[in-house]
Amino acid sequence: MQKLETIYEILLAHYGDLEWWPAETAFEVIVGAILTQNTAWTNVEKAIARFGGDLSAERILALSPEELQEIIRPAGFFRQKSQYLKAVSEWLLSLGGDMDMLSSRPLPQIRAELLGIRGVGNETADSILLYAFQLPSFVVDAYTMRFFRRFPIPAGETYMEVKAFCEAGLPRDVEIYQHFHALIVQNGKEHCRKQMSCPGCPLAELCLKTAL
DNA sequence: CGCCAGGGCCATA
DNA sequence: TATGGCCATGGC
């Protein structure tokens, strides 16, 4: 396949800078990362709106399980996710709650801590690192997995293999990681999801055109 | 009506 | 390590 940077440049030239993780605060990014697990983003927006602008780790811990479940109900899996939200909130506050202090520590350490939290797996951990803490940890999601089935990776296709491949093939830069992830999602939504709609795809000439 | 969306946990082999 | 069942809502 082509150099990863080449693919990135092509996508960037075609779609431009996509900023698709809208959030008022870093904590809202964390909440969104939990709520969006296997869930449409429109449902996450509904759930976040139901916090009524009062969204903090303290608030989440103060709410009863039932109250929290009722607020996030539109995001689905609300019984599990209410526990997950309380777990990340406890982690955050147990370390002082200062996002800047937290993010100033070694990335691998933060990632390991995140993975130790109930409800935080690889993708959620990387989303929090990249979009909430602004640290260079590449996010691999369902779109990314499908994407690299079109451009097979020699190393393999497990989560960590795809992640390592992307990080090795791009400058270690938060903006680039964020943009590339957004570009992959946008391209995947428009082209290789339900049907093979190659016309108009900026990568049509490079793609293996493998049925997904 | 059925499908599935920006996963993760847990039990089982 | 690798499947498979489970969790739940809203949009199409």
mmCIF file of C-alpha atoms (C1' of nucleotides) in Angstrom, chain A residues 20-21 38 118-119 121 123-124 143, chain B residues 2-10:
data_model
loop_
_atom_site.group_PDB
_atom_site.id
_atom_site.type_symbol
_atom_site.label_atom_id
_atom_site.label_comp_id
_atom_site.label_asym_id
_atom_site.label_seq_id
_atom_site.Cartn_x
_atom_site.Cartn_y
_atom_site.Cartn_z
ATOM 1 C CA TRP A 20 -16.023 16.193 14.775
ATOM 2 C CA TRP A 21 -15.724 15.852 18.524
ATOM 3 C CA ASN A 38 -21.757 1.099 20.222
ATOM 4 C CA ARG A 118 -14.499 -0.472 34.488
ATOM 5 C CA GLY A 119 -16.044 0.334 31.120
ATOM 6 C CA GLY A 121 -11.399 -0.477 26.854
ATOM 7 C CA GLU A 123 -10.936 2.610 22.061
ATOM 8 C CA THR A 124 -12.461 4.567 24.917
ATOM 9 C CA TYR A 143 -14.411 2.636 10.864
ATOM 10 C "C1'" DG B 2 -35.426 -5.298 11.268
ATOM 11 C "C1'" DC B 3 -31.019 -3.353 11.328
ATOM 12 C "C1'" DC B 4 -27.347 -1.077 13.610
ATOM 13 C "C1'" DA B 5 -24.543 2.836 15.691
ATOM 14 C "C1'" DG B 6 -17.682 6.288 16.943
ATOM 15 C "C1'" DG B 7 -17.624 -1.019 22.705
ATOM 16 C "C1'" DG B 8 -16.816 -3.535 26.658
ATOM 17 C "C1'" DC B 9 -17.699 -7.203 30.029
ATOM 18 C "C1'" DC B 10 -18.076 -11.767 31.079
#
